[in-house]
Amino acid sequence: MIYWNLKTDKKVACLRGHSAFIYCATFSYDCLSVASGSADSIRTWNLKALKPEFELKGNNDVRISIKYLNYRKLLASAGMDTKIIIWDLS
C-alpha cells in the first residue's frame, strides 16, 4: 500500500507486507491505523510511526471486508470462506 499526501502530491511511505493482491482496506476511527486484507493475511500499520502492528491469518480465502471496532481494540474480517472473525487487538 502507498501512503500518499494529497497536499504535497508526494508519497509518504510504502507499507509492504502482503504477497497477494489487496482486496480491502479500512482506517481506524482516529486515522492512526490502517488495516488491509488480501488472500494471504490481514495486516495493520501504525500510520504515525509508519510501522507494522499485526499480521492476522485465520480466513482460508480472500478477505473481502474488514472494519475496526471499539476504538481499535477489535477488528472484524469477512472472507470468501464464509467466515467472519473478530480479532482482539488489545
XYZ file of C-alpha atoms in Angstrom:
90
model
C 0.000 0.000 0.000
C 1.169 3.502 -0.723
C 0.540 6.256 1.821
C 0.191 9.457 -0.221
C -0.019 13.118 0.869
C -2.513 14.879 -1.399
C -1.433 18.368 -0.292
C 2.193 17.878 -1.312
C 1.414 15.317 -4.045
C 4.192 13.098 -2.675
C 4.490 9.562 -1.379
C 4.857 9.453 2.408
C 5.591 5.736 2.702
C 5.182 2.365 1.071
C 3.618 -0.075 3.532
C 4.875 -3.510 2.456
C 3.997 -6.969 3.629
C 1.315 -8.605 1.506
C 2.373 -11.196 -1.049
C -1.041 -11.202 -2.757
C -3.474 -8.605 -4.133
C -5.092 -6.321 -1.544
C -8.884 -6.562 -1.752
C -9.974 -4.263 1.075
C -8.644 -1.625 3.447
C -10.012 0.407 6.335
C -8.819 3.242 8.555
C -9.328 3.303 12.311
C -11.795 5.902 13.627
C -8.882 8.182 14.662
C -6.934 7.587 11.396
C -3.881 6.438 13.362
C -4.009 2.902 11.945
C -4.886 1.272 8.654
C -5.711 -2.383 8.023
C -5.648 -4.191 4.685
C -6.935 -7.594 3.664
C -5.670 -9.872 0.925
C -5.652 -13.565 0.047
C -2.647 -14.178 2.318
C -3.457 -12.233 5.511
C -4.733 -9.100 7.180
C -2.081 -6.563 8.083
C -2.320 -3.455 10.255
C 0.020 -0.483 10.337
C 0.568 2.390 12.734
C 0.412 5.449 10.473
C 2.157 7.762 12.930
C 5.220 5.515 13.287
C 4.820 4.030 9.757
C 5.425 0.567 11.218
C 3.518 -2.728 11.009
C 1.417 -3.688 14.029
C -0.186 -7.093 13.345
C -0.308 -9.838 10.748
C -3.512 -11.846 11.154
C -4.195 -15.194 9.496
C -7.453 -17.035 10.025
C -9.658 -16.815 6.986
C -8.754 -19.501 4.463
C -9.519 -17.412 1.391
C -9.629 -13.811 0.185
C -10.588 -11.261 2.831
C -13.341 -9.152 1.299
C -14.214 -6.835 4.167
C -12.512 -5.540 7.311
C -13.596 -2.994 9.917
C -12.088 -1.593 13.120
C -14.385 -1.754 16.160
C -14.328 -0.476 19.723
C -11.629 2.186 19.265
C -9.035 -0.076 17.573
C -9.364 -2.818 20.193
C -11.149 -5.155 17.768
C -11.018 -5.826 14.047
C -13.707 -7.754 12.162
C -12.911 -9.609 8.947
C -15.095 -11.429 6.438
C -13.668 -13.805 3.881
C -14.739 -15.698 0.790
C -14.559 -18.817 3.009
C -17.874 -17.609 4.608
C -16.174 -16.920 7.979
C -16.472 -13.738 9.990
C -13.670 -13.404 12.529
C -13.459 -10.849 15.356
C -9.801 -10.209 16.218
C -8.801 -8.890 19.663
C -6.029 -6.323 19.082
C -5.750 -5.126 22.680
